[in-house]
Amino acid sequence: MKRLEKIYEGKAKILYTTEDPNLLIQYFKDEATAFDGKKKGIIQDKGALNNKISSRIFRYLEDRSVKTHFVDMPSDREMLVKKLRIIPIEVVVRNVVAGSLSKRMGVEEGAPLKETIIELYYKSDPLGDPMINEYHVKAFGLAEADELRKMEVSALKVNRFLSEFFDERGIMLVDFKLEFGVHKGEILLGDEITPDGCRLWDKETREKMDKDRFRRDLGKVEEAYQEVLRKVLE
Ligand code: TMP
């Protein structure tokens, strides 16, 4: 399936129409941003690495009955996906304290949590993705109550499957962000699942293998993404 018209360009990906009105091509770029686009850079080959990582993970989830927008990976940087009406909510799932949760609660990174946490953020770059709760979702009409419920059930299912998937590969799934959309009336997991939107730590050494290496200038960014791909394909 060929790329036709560019309909959207985001920070890390471009969306193109195809001959099939129900399908889009999601093209993965090497550009990396952090802190709502204030920090910019290139991670060599990130587009291809992330497409391969995400495609493998979406296939794994589809095999376990998680509904996603993934259809196929026609080339290194292209993912064929079902066209979605994106729900403007970022769903963050946390298993271990890290990042903004560490700052907000004044608890050191790596501290365990008694329970998994789900957080919701309003997807808006100009506003810096503010944190919201289910009342905001209903009051501002961001999603229907049953849509939000389905998103949260799916997010917890993804967490169970991926925590096990990464654990078997020597990686701790610390936290991650998901986006959902509607296709033919059904809620599907969209976007990507990659080291850009997940915190992945080496289980033994706790070394960071994700975009925090870029955000915090820790070096060896490409190497970390390559290592994640290698393990994800095991
Ligand atoms: P946080 O600790 O900065 O709130 O991030 C939680 C998780 O969500 C982390 O795995 C990175 C991911 N994330 C994104 O994918 N996009 C974002 O804009 C933010 C803020 C976080």
PDB file of C-alpha atoms and ligand atoms in Angstrom:
ATOM      1  CA  MET A   1       0.000   0.000   0.000  1.00  0.00           C
ATOM      2  CA  LYS A   2       1.475   3.363  -1.065  1.00  0.00           C
ATOM      3  CA  ARG A   3       1.648   6.631   0.916  1.00  0.00           C
ATOM      4  CA  LEU A   4      -0.636   9.211  -0.657  1.00  0.00           C
ATOM      5  CA  GLU A   5      -1.364  12.508   1.106  1.00  0.00           C
ATOM      6  CA  LYS A   6       0.235  13.752   4.329  1.00  0.00           C
ATOM      7  CA  ILE A   7      -2.606  14.522   6.745  1.00  0.00           C
ATOM      8  CA  TYR A   8      -0.766  15.087  10.019  1.00  0.00           C
ATOM      9  CA  GLU A   9       2.781  15.631  11.182  1.00  0.00           C
ATOM     10  CA  GLY A  10       3.592  15.168  14.850  1.00  0.00           C
ATOM     11  CA  LYS A  11       6.885  15.350  16.731  1.00  0.00           C
ATOM     12  CA  ALA A  12       7.929  11.761  16.029  1.00  0.00           C
ATOM     13  CA  LYS A  13       5.587  10.535  13.296  1.00  0.00           C
ATOM     14  CA  ILE A  14       3.774  11.528  10.097  1.00  0.00           C
ATOM     15  CA  LEU A  15       0.387  10.174   9.003  1.00  0.00           C
ATOM     16  CA  TYR A  16      -0.452   9.571   5.344  1.00  0.00           C
ATOM     17  CA  THR A  17      -3.632   8.457   3.626  1.00  0.00           C
ATOM     18  CA  THR A  18      -3.612   5.307   1.480  1.00  0.00           C
ATOM     19  CA  GLU A  19      -5.859   3.977  -1.311  1.00  0.00           C
ATOM     20  CA  ASP A  20      -8.015   2.439   1.423  1.00  0.00           C
ATOM     21  CA  PRO A  21     -10.032   5.131   3.251  1.00  0.00           C
ATOM     22  CA  ASN A  22     -10.002   3.005   6.424  1.00  0.00           C
ATOM     23  CA  LEU A  23      -6.217   2.664   6.548  1.00  0.00           C
ATOM     24  CA  LEU A  24      -3.351   5.099   7.136  1.00  0.00           C
ATOM     25  CA  ILE A  25       0.421   4.808   7.020  1.00  0.00           C
ATOM     26  CA  GLN A  26       2.172   5.944  10.191  1.00  0.00           C
ATOM     27  CA  TYR A  27       5.727   6.997   9.229  1.00  0.00           C
ATOM     28  CA  PHE A  28       8.345   6.998  12.035  1.00  0.00           C
ATOM     29  CA  LYS A  29      10.903   9.857  12.069  1.00  0.00           C
ATOM     30  CA  ASP A  30      14.278  10.076  13.819  1.00  0.00           C
ATOM     31  CA  GLU A  31      13.375  13.385  15.514  1.00  0.00           C
ATOM     32  CA  ALA A  32      13.183  13.277  19.294  1.00  0.00           C
ATOM     33  CA  THR A  33      11.641  15.896  21.538  1.00  0.00           C
ATOM     34  CA  ALA A  34      11.168  16.196  25.268  1.00  0.00           C
ATOM     35  CA  PHE A  35       9.513  18.592  27.697  1.00  0.00           C
ATOM     36  CA  ASP A  36       6.676  19.434  25.260  1.00  0.00           C
ATOM     37  CA  GLY A  37       9.032  20.009  22.389  1.00  0.00           C
ATOM     38  CA  LYS A  38      11.354  22.421  24.231  1.00  0.00           C
ATOM     39  CA  LYS A  39      14.273  19.997  23.870  1.00  0.00           C
ATOM     40  CA  LYS A  40      14.916  18.771  20.329  1.00  0.00           C
ATOM     41  CA  GLY A  41      17.333  16.301  18.809  1.00  0.00           C
ATOM     42  CA  ILE A  42      17.851  13.379  16.472  1.00  0.00           C
ATOM     43  CA  ILE A  43      18.261   9.821  17.646  1.00  0.00           C
ATOM     44  CA  GLN A  44      19.991   8.013  14.771  1.00  0.00           C
ATOM     45  CA  ASP A  45      17.711   5.333  13.228  1.00  0.00           C
ATOM     46  CA  LYS A  46      15.075   5.873  15.939  1.00  0.00           C
ATOM     47  CA  GLY A  47      12.294   5.789  13.327  1.00  0.00           C
ATOM     48  CA  ALA A  48      13.179   2.306  12.116  1.00  0.00           C
ATOM     49  CA  LEU A  49      13.990   1.010  15.613  1.00  0.00           C
ATOM     50  CA  ASN A  50      10.710   2.297  17.060  1.00  0.00           C
ATOM     51  CA  ASN A  51       8.634   0.992  14.152  1.00  0.00           C
ATOM     52  CA  LYS A  52      10.119  -2.475  14.579  1.00  0.00           C
ATOM     53  CA  ILE A  53       9.763  -2.421  18.383  1.00  0.00           C
ATOM     54  CA  SER A  54       6.182  -1.165  18.247  1.00  0.00           C
ATOM     55  CA  SER A  55       5.128  -3.576  15.480  1.00  0.00           C
ATOM     56  CA  ARG A  56       6.456  -6.546  17.449  1.00  0.00           C
ATOM     57  CA  ILE A  57       4.638  -5.368  20.586  1.00  0.00           C
ATOM     58  CA  PHE A  58       1.330  -4.661  18.808  1.00  0.00           C
ATOM     59  CA  ARG A  59       1.475  -8.148  17.223  1.00  0.00           C
ATOM     60  CA  TYR A  60       2.140  -9.657  20.653  1.00  0.00           C
ATOM     61  CA  LEU A  61      -0.828  -7.776  22.144  1.00  0.00           C
ATOM     62  CA  GLU A  62      -3.149  -8.625  19.212  1.00  0.00           C
ATOM     63  CA  ASP A  63      -2.281 -12.322  19.746  1.00  0.00           C
ATOM     64  CA  ARG A  64      -3.584 -11.843  23.294  1.00  0.00           C
ATOM     65  CA  SER A  65      -6.868 -10.234  22.188  1.00  0.00           C
ATOM     66  CA  VAL A  66      -5.902  -6.612  22.861  1.00  0.00           C
ATOM     67  CA  LYS A  67      -7.480  -4.564  20.065  1.00  0.00           C
ATOM     68  CA  THR A  68      -4.987  -2.204  18.410  1.00  0.00           C
ATOM     69  CA  HIS A  69      -4.797  -0.106  15.250  1.00  0.00           C
ATOM     70  CA  PHE A  70      -1.883  -2.228  13.948  1.00  0.00           C
ATOM     71  CA  VAL A  71      -2.350  -3.913  10.553  1.00  0.00           C
ATOM     72  CA  ASP A  72       1.113  -4.519   9.098  1.00  0.00           C
ATOM     73  CA  MET A  73       4.703  -3.261   8.867  1.00  0.00           C
ATOM     74  CA  PRO A  74       5.219  -2.723   5.112  1.00  0.00           C
ATOM     75  CA  SER A  75       8.709  -1.187   5.487  1.00  0.00           C
ATOM     76  CA  ASP A  76      11.323  -0.184   8.079  1.00  0.00           C
ATOM     77  CA  ARG A  77       9.752   3.177   8.855  1.00  0.00           C
ATOM     78  CA  GLU A  78       6.130   2.551   7.871  1.00  0.00           C
ATOM     79  CA  MET A  79       3.327   1.010   9.878  1.00  0.00           C
ATOM     80  CA  LEU A  80      -0.030   0.344   8.221  1.00  0.00           C
ATOM     81  CA  VAL A  81      -2.750   1.193  10.734  1.00  0.00           C
ATOM     82  CA  LYS A  82      -6.520   1.494  10.984  1.00  0.00           C
ATOM     83  CA  LYS A  83      -7.703   5.092  10.772  1.00  0.00           C
ATOM     84  CA  LEU A  84      -8.737   6.350  14.206  1.00  0.00           C
ATOM     85  CA  ARG A  85     -10.602   9.277  15.661  1.00  0.00           C
ATOM     86  CA  ILE A  86      -8.043   9.946  18.379  1.00  0.00           C
ATOM     87  CA  ILE A  87      -9.409  10.447  21.898  1.00  0.00           C
ATOM     88  CA  PRO A  88      -7.415  13.401  23.320  1.00  0.00           C
ATOM     89  CA  ILE A  89      -6.404  11.607  26.525  1.00  0.00           C
ATOM     90  CA  GLU A  90      -2.989  10.143  27.362  1.00  0.00           C
ATOM     91  CA  VAL A  91      -3.298   7.154  29.663  1.00  0.00           C
ATOM     92  CA  VAL A  92      -0.181   6.656  31.808  1.00  0.00           C
ATOM     93  CA  VAL A  93       0.288   3.396  33.714  1.00  0.00           C
ATOM     94  CA  ARG A  94       2.879   3.243  36.511  1.00  0.00           C
ATOM     95  CA  ASN A  95       4.315   0.214  38.300  1.00  0.00           C
ATOM     96  CA  VAL A  96       7.290   1.901  39.985  1.00  0.00           C
ATOM     97  CA  VAL A  97       7.902   5.531  41.068  1.00  0.00           C
ATOM     98  CA  ALA A  98       9.731   7.545  38.386  1.00  0.00           C
ATOM     99  CA  GLY A  99       9.691  10.807  36.450  1.00  0.00           C
ATOM    100  CA  SER A 100       6.953  13.320  37.231  1.00  0.00           C
ATOM    101  CA  LEU A 101       5.433  11.042  39.907  1.00  0.00           C
ATOM    102  CA  SER A 102       8.728  11.074  41.804  1.00  0.00           C
ATOM    103  CA  LYS A 103       8.752  14.901  41.744  1.00  0.00           C
ATOM    104  CA  ARG A 104       5.043  15.275  42.550  1.00  0.00           C
ATOM    105  CA  MET A 105       5.104  12.917  45.539  1.00  0.00           C
ATOM    106  CA  GLY A 106       8.663  13.628  46.731  1.00  0.00           C
ATOM    107  CA  VAL A 107       9.514   9.926  46.577  1.00  0.00           C
ATOM    108  CA  GLU A 108      12.765   8.638  45.059  1.00  0.00           C
ATOM    109  CA  GLU A 109      12.779   7.007  41.637  1.00  0.00           C
ATOM    110  CA  GLY A 110      12.668   3.242  41.840  1.00  0.00           C
ATOM    111  CA  ALA A 111      10.513   3.093  44.970  1.00  0.00           C
ATOM    112  CA  PRO A 112       7.887   0.352  44.651  1.00  0.00           C
ATOM    113  CA  LEU A 113       4.153   1.118  44.578  1.00  0.00           C
ATOM    114  CA  LYS A 114       1.581  -0.866  46.562  1.00  0.00           C
ATOM    115  CA  GLU A 115      -0.691  -0.797  43.515  1.00  0.00           C
ATOM    116  CA  THR A 116      -0.495   0.066  39.845  1.00  0.00           C
ATOM    117  CA  ILE A 117      -1.449   3.694  39.159  1.00  0.00           C
ATOM    118  CA  ILE A 118      -3.403   4.946  36.147  1.00  0.00           C
ATOM    119  CA  GLU A 119      -3.134   8.662  35.378  1.00  0.00           C
ATOM    120  CA  LEU A 120      -4.935  10.659  32.698  1.00  0.00           C
ATOM    121  CA  TYR A 121      -3.514  13.647  30.853  1.00  0.00           C
ATOM    122  CA  TYR A 122      -5.257  15.989  28.422  1.00  0.00           C
ATOM    123  CA  LYS A 123      -3.420  15.670  25.101  1.00  0.00           C
ATOM    124  CA  SER A 124      -2.549  19.291  24.305  1.00  0.00           C
ATOM    125  CA  ASP A 125       0.970  20.479  23.467  1.00  0.00           C
ATOM    126  CA  PRO A 126       0.213  24.196  23.986  1.00  0.00           C
ATOM    127  CA  LEU A 127      -1.058  23.388  27.502  1.00  0.00           C
ATOM    128  CA  GLY A 128       1.774  20.938  28.241  1.00  0.00           C
ATOM    129  CA  ASP A 129      -0.510  17.886  28.602  1.00  0.00           C
ATOM    130  CA  PRO A 130      -2.070  18.780  31.982  1.00  0.00           C
ATOM    131  CA  MET A 131      -3.096  15.980  34.323  1.00  0.00           C
ATOM    132  CA  ILE A 132      -6.871  15.455  34.516  1.00  0.00           C
ATOM    133  CA  ASN A 133      -9.225  12.951  36.137  1.00  0.00           C
ATOM    134  CA  GLU A 134     -12.411  11.147  35.110  1.00  0.00           C
ATOM    135  CA  TYR A 135     -14.555  14.138  36.112  1.00  0.00           C
ATOM    136  CA  HIS A 136     -12.684  16.378  33.642  1.00  0.00           C
ATOM    137  CA  VAL A 137     -13.109  13.705  30.962  1.00  0.00           C
ATOM    138  CA  LYS A 138     -16.896  13.713  31.465  1.00  0.00           C
ATOM    139  CA  ALA A 139     -17.335  17.452  32.103  1.00  0.00           C
ATOM    140  CA  PHE A 140     -15.362  18.467  29.000  1.00  0.00           C
ATOM    141  CA  GLY A 141     -16.763  15.629  26.873  1.00  0.00           C
ATOM    142  CA  LEU A 142     -13.312  14.228  26.065  1.00  0.00           C
ATOM    143  CA  ALA A 143     -14.717  10.676  26.041  1.00  0.00           C
ATOM    144  CA  GLU A 144     -17.867   8.814  27.048  1.00  0.00           C
ATOM    145  CA  ALA A 145     -17.835   7.105  30.454  1.00  0.00           C
ATOM    146  CA  ASP A 146     -17.903   3.633  28.873  1.00  0.00           C
ATOM    147  CA  GLU A 147     -15.106   4.597  26.464  1.00  0.00           C
ATOM    148  CA  LEU A 148     -12.913   5.671  29.380  1.00  0.00           C
ATOM    149  CA  ARG A 149     -13.731   2.441  31.215  1.00  0.00           C
ATOM    150  CA  LYS A 150     -12.714   0.393  28.159  1.00  0.00           C
ATOM    151  CA  MET A 151      -9.473   2.387  27.830  1.00  0.00           C
ATOM    152  CA  GLU A 152      -8.582   1.738  31.462  1.00  0.00           C
ATOM    153  CA  VAL A 153      -9.397  -1.978  31.224  1.00  0.00           C
ATOM    154  CA  SER A 154      -7.267  -2.219  28.073  1.00  0.00           C
ATOM    155  CA  ALA A 155      -4.407  -0.249  29.695  1.00  0.00           C
ATOM    156  CA  LEU A 156      -4.314  -2.661  32.656  1.00  0.00           C
ATOM    157  CA  LYS A 157      -4.398  -5.654  30.308  1.00  0.00           C
ATOM    158  CA  VAL A 158      -1.517  -4.170  28.293  1.00  0.00           C
ATOM    159  CA  ASN A 159       0.360  -3.622  31.563  1.00  0.00           C
ATOM    160  CA  ARG A 160      -0.076  -7.264  32.603  1.00  0.00           C
ATOM    161  CA  PHE A 161       1.013  -8.650  29.236  1.00  0.00           C
ATOM    162  CA  LEU A 162       3.919  -6.264  28.702  1.00  0.00           C
ATOM    163  CA  SER A 163       5.253  -6.459  32.268  1.00  0.00           C
ATOM    164  CA  GLU A 164       5.580 -10.223  31.738  1.00  0.00           C
ATOM    165  CA  PHE A 165       6.928  -9.818  28.189  1.00  0.00           C
ATOM    166  CA  PHE A 166       9.686  -7.445  29.311  1.00  0.00           C
ATOM    167  CA  ASP A 167      10.395  -9.334  32.547  1.00  0.00           C
ATOM    168  CA  GLU A 168      11.147 -12.480  30.518  1.00  0.00           C
ATOM    169  CA  ARG A 169      13.684 -10.371  28.619  1.00  0.00           C
ATOM    170  CA  GLY A 170      15.426  -8.970  31.713  1.00  0.00           C
ATOM    171  CA  ILE A 171      13.686  -5.582  31.546  1.00  0.00           C
ATOM    172  CA  MET A 172      11.493  -3.857  34.144  1.00  0.00           C
ATOM    173  CA  LEU A 173       8.448  -2.028  32.742  1.00  0.00           C
ATOM    174  CA  VAL A 174       8.453   1.003  35.058  1.00  0.00           C
ATOM    175  CA  ASP A 175       5.743   3.096  33.377  1.00  0.00           C
ATOM    176  CA  PHE A 176       4.307   3.881  29.950  1.00  0.00           C
ATOM    177  CA  LYS A 177       1.851   6.071  28.068  1.00  0.00           C
ATOM    178  CA  LEU A 178      -0.954   4.847  25.791  1.00  0.00           C
ATOM    179  CA  GLU A 179      -3.312   6.577  23.381  1.00  0.00           C
ATOM    180  CA  PHE A 180      -6.612   5.265  22.122  1.00  0.00           C
ATOM    181  CA  GLY A 181      -8.970   6.053  19.271  1.00  0.00           C
ATOM    182  CA  VAL A 182     -12.255   4.968  17.743  1.00  0.00           C
ATOM    183  CA  HIS A 183     -12.464   2.946  14.506  1.00  0.00           C
ATOM    184  CA  LYS A 184     -15.881   1.839  13.208  1.00  0.00           C
ATOM    185  CA  GLY A 185     -17.342   2.363  16.690  1.00  0.00           C
ATOM    186  CA  GLU A 186     -14.672   0.323  18.448  1.00  0.00           C
ATOM    187  CA  ILE A 187     -12.005   1.564  20.894  1.00  0.00           C
ATOM    188  CA  LEU A 188      -8.545   0.562  19.654  1.00  0.00           C
ATOM    189  CA  LEU A 189      -5.104   1.089  21.136  1.00  0.00           C
ATOM    190  CA  GLY A 190      -3.297   3.539  18.846  1.00  0.00           C
ATOM    191  CA  ASP A 191      -0.057   5.484  18.482  1.00  0.00           C
ATOM    192  CA  GLU A 192       3.069   3.440  19.361  1.00  0.00           C
ATOM    193  CA  ILE A 193       4.629   1.456  22.186  1.00  0.00           C
ATOM    194  CA  THR A 194       8.335   2.266  22.150  1.00  0.00           C
ATOM    195  CA  PRO A 195      11.150   3.497  24.417  1.00  0.00           C
ATOM    196  CA  ASP A 196       9.906   7.034  23.586  1.00  0.00           C
ATOM    197  CA  GLY A 197       6.797   6.506  25.700  1.00  0.00           C
ATOM    198  CA  CYS A 198       7.841   3.787  28.150  1.00  0.00           C
ATOM    199  CA  ARG A 199      10.363   3.658  30.984  1.00  0.00           C
ATOM    200  CA  LEU A 200      12.373   0.464  30.628  1.00  0.00           C
ATOM    201  CA  TRP A 201      15.094  -0.405  33.147  1.00  0.00           C
ATOM    202  CA  ASP A 202      17.550  -3.275  33.106  1.00  0.00           C
ATOM    203  CA  LYS A 203      16.191  -5.605  35.814  1.00  0.00           C
ATOM    204  CA  GLU A 204      19.599  -6.283  37.345  1.00  0.00           C
ATOM    205  CA  THR A 205      21.481  -2.975  37.026  1.00  0.00           C
ATOM    206  CA  ARG A 206      18.437  -0.634  36.757  1.00  0.00           C
ATOM    207  CA  GLU A 207      20.191   1.059  33.860  1.00  0.00           C
ATOM    208  CA  LYS A 208      17.771   3.193  31.817  1.00  0.00           C
ATOM    209  CA  MET A 209      17.008   1.847  28.303  1.00  0.00           C
ATOM    210  CA  ASP A 210      14.526   4.509  27.154  1.00  0.00           C
ATOM    211  CA  LYS A 211      14.039   8.171  26.223  1.00  0.00           C
ATOM    212  CA  ASP A 212      15.174   9.324  29.680  1.00  0.00           C
ATOM    213  CA  ARG A 213      18.702   8.815  28.260  1.00  0.00           C
ATOM    214  CA  PHE A 214      17.878  11.640  25.798  1.00  0.00           C
ATOM    215  CA  ARG A 215      15.806  13.743  28.232  1.00  0.00           C
ATOM    216  CA  ARG A 216      18.579  13.656  30.859  1.00  0.00           C
ATOM    217  CA  ASP A 217      21.633  13.642  28.525  1.00  0.00           C
ATOM    218  CA  LEU A 218      22.830  10.258  29.775  1.00  0.00           C
ATOM    219  CA  GLY A 219      24.469   9.278  26.449  1.00  0.00           C
ATOM    220  CA  LYS A 220      24.293   5.945  24.569  1.00  0.00           C
ATOM    221  CA  VAL A 221      20.734   6.688  23.442  1.00  0.00           C
ATOM    222  CA  GLU A 222      20.823   4.811  20.109  1.00  0.00           C
ATOM    223  CA  GLU A 223      22.557   1.869  21.771  1.00  0.00           C
ATOM    224  CA  ALA A 224      19.752   1.622  24.339  1.00  0.00           C
ATOM    225  CA  TYR A 225      17.020   1.610  21.652  1.00  0.00           C
ATOM    226  CA  GLN A 226      18.975  -1.024  19.674  1.00  0.00           C
ATOM    227  CA  GLU A 227      19.268  -3.186  22.776  1.00  0.00           C
ATOM    228  CA  VAL A 228      15.516  -2.887  23.418  1.00  0.00           C
ATOM    229  CA  LEU A 229      14.806  -3.975  19.821  1.00  0.00           C
ATOM    230  CA  ARG A 230      17.210  -6.907  20.150  1.00  0.00           C
ATOM    231  CA  LYS A 231      15.481  -8.073  23.351  1.00  0.00           C
ATOM    232  CA  VAL A 232      11.961  -7.444  22.044  1.00  0.00           C
ATOM    233  CA  LEU A 233      12.702  -9.718  19.050  1.00  0.00           C
ATOM    234  CA  GLU A 234      14.045 -12.559  21.267  1.00  0.00           C
TER     235      GLU A 234
HETATM  236  P1  TMP B   1       6.198  11.224  33.352  1.00  0.00           P
HETATM  237  O1  TMP B   1       6.842  10.578  34.535  1.00  0.00           O
HETATM  238  O2  TMP B   1       7.073  12.279  32.714  1.00  0.00           O
HETATM  239  O3  TMP B   1       4.835  11.765  33.673  1.00  0.00           O
HETATM  240  O4  TMP B   1       6.014  10.110  32.232  1.00  0.00           O
HETATM  241  C1  TMP B   1       5.317   8.923  32.459  1.00  0.00           C
HETATM  242  C2  TMP B   1       5.439   7.994  31.260  1.00  0.00           C
HETATM  243  O5  TMP B   1       4.745   8.532  30.140  1.00  0.00           O
HETATM  244  C3  TMP B   1       6.874   7.784  30.777  1.00  0.00           C
HETATM  245  O6  TMP B   1       7.030   6.416  30.433  1.00  0.00           O
HETATM  246  C4  TMP B   1       7.021   8.631  29.567  1.00  0.00           C
HETATM  247  C5  TMP B   1       5.615   8.737  29.036  1.00  0.00           C
HETATM  248  N1  TMP B   1       5.321  10.050  28.479  1.00  0.00           N
HETATM  249  C6  TMP B   1       5.068  10.196  27.129  1.00  0.00           C
HETATM  250  O7  TMP B   1       5.104   9.221  26.378  1.00  0.00           O
HETATM  251  N2  TMP B   1       4.759  11.431  26.646  1.00  0.00           N
HETATM  252  C7  TMP B   1       4.708  12.525  27.416  1.00  0.00           C
HETATM  253  O8  TMP B   1       4.408  13.622  26.914  1.00  0.00           O
HETATM  254  C8  TMP B   1       4.989  12.377  28.821  1.00  0.00           C
HETATM  255  C9  TMP B   1       4.967  13.570  29.742  1.00  0.00           C
HETATM  256  C10 TMP B   1       5.278  11.129  29.296  1.00  0.00           C
END
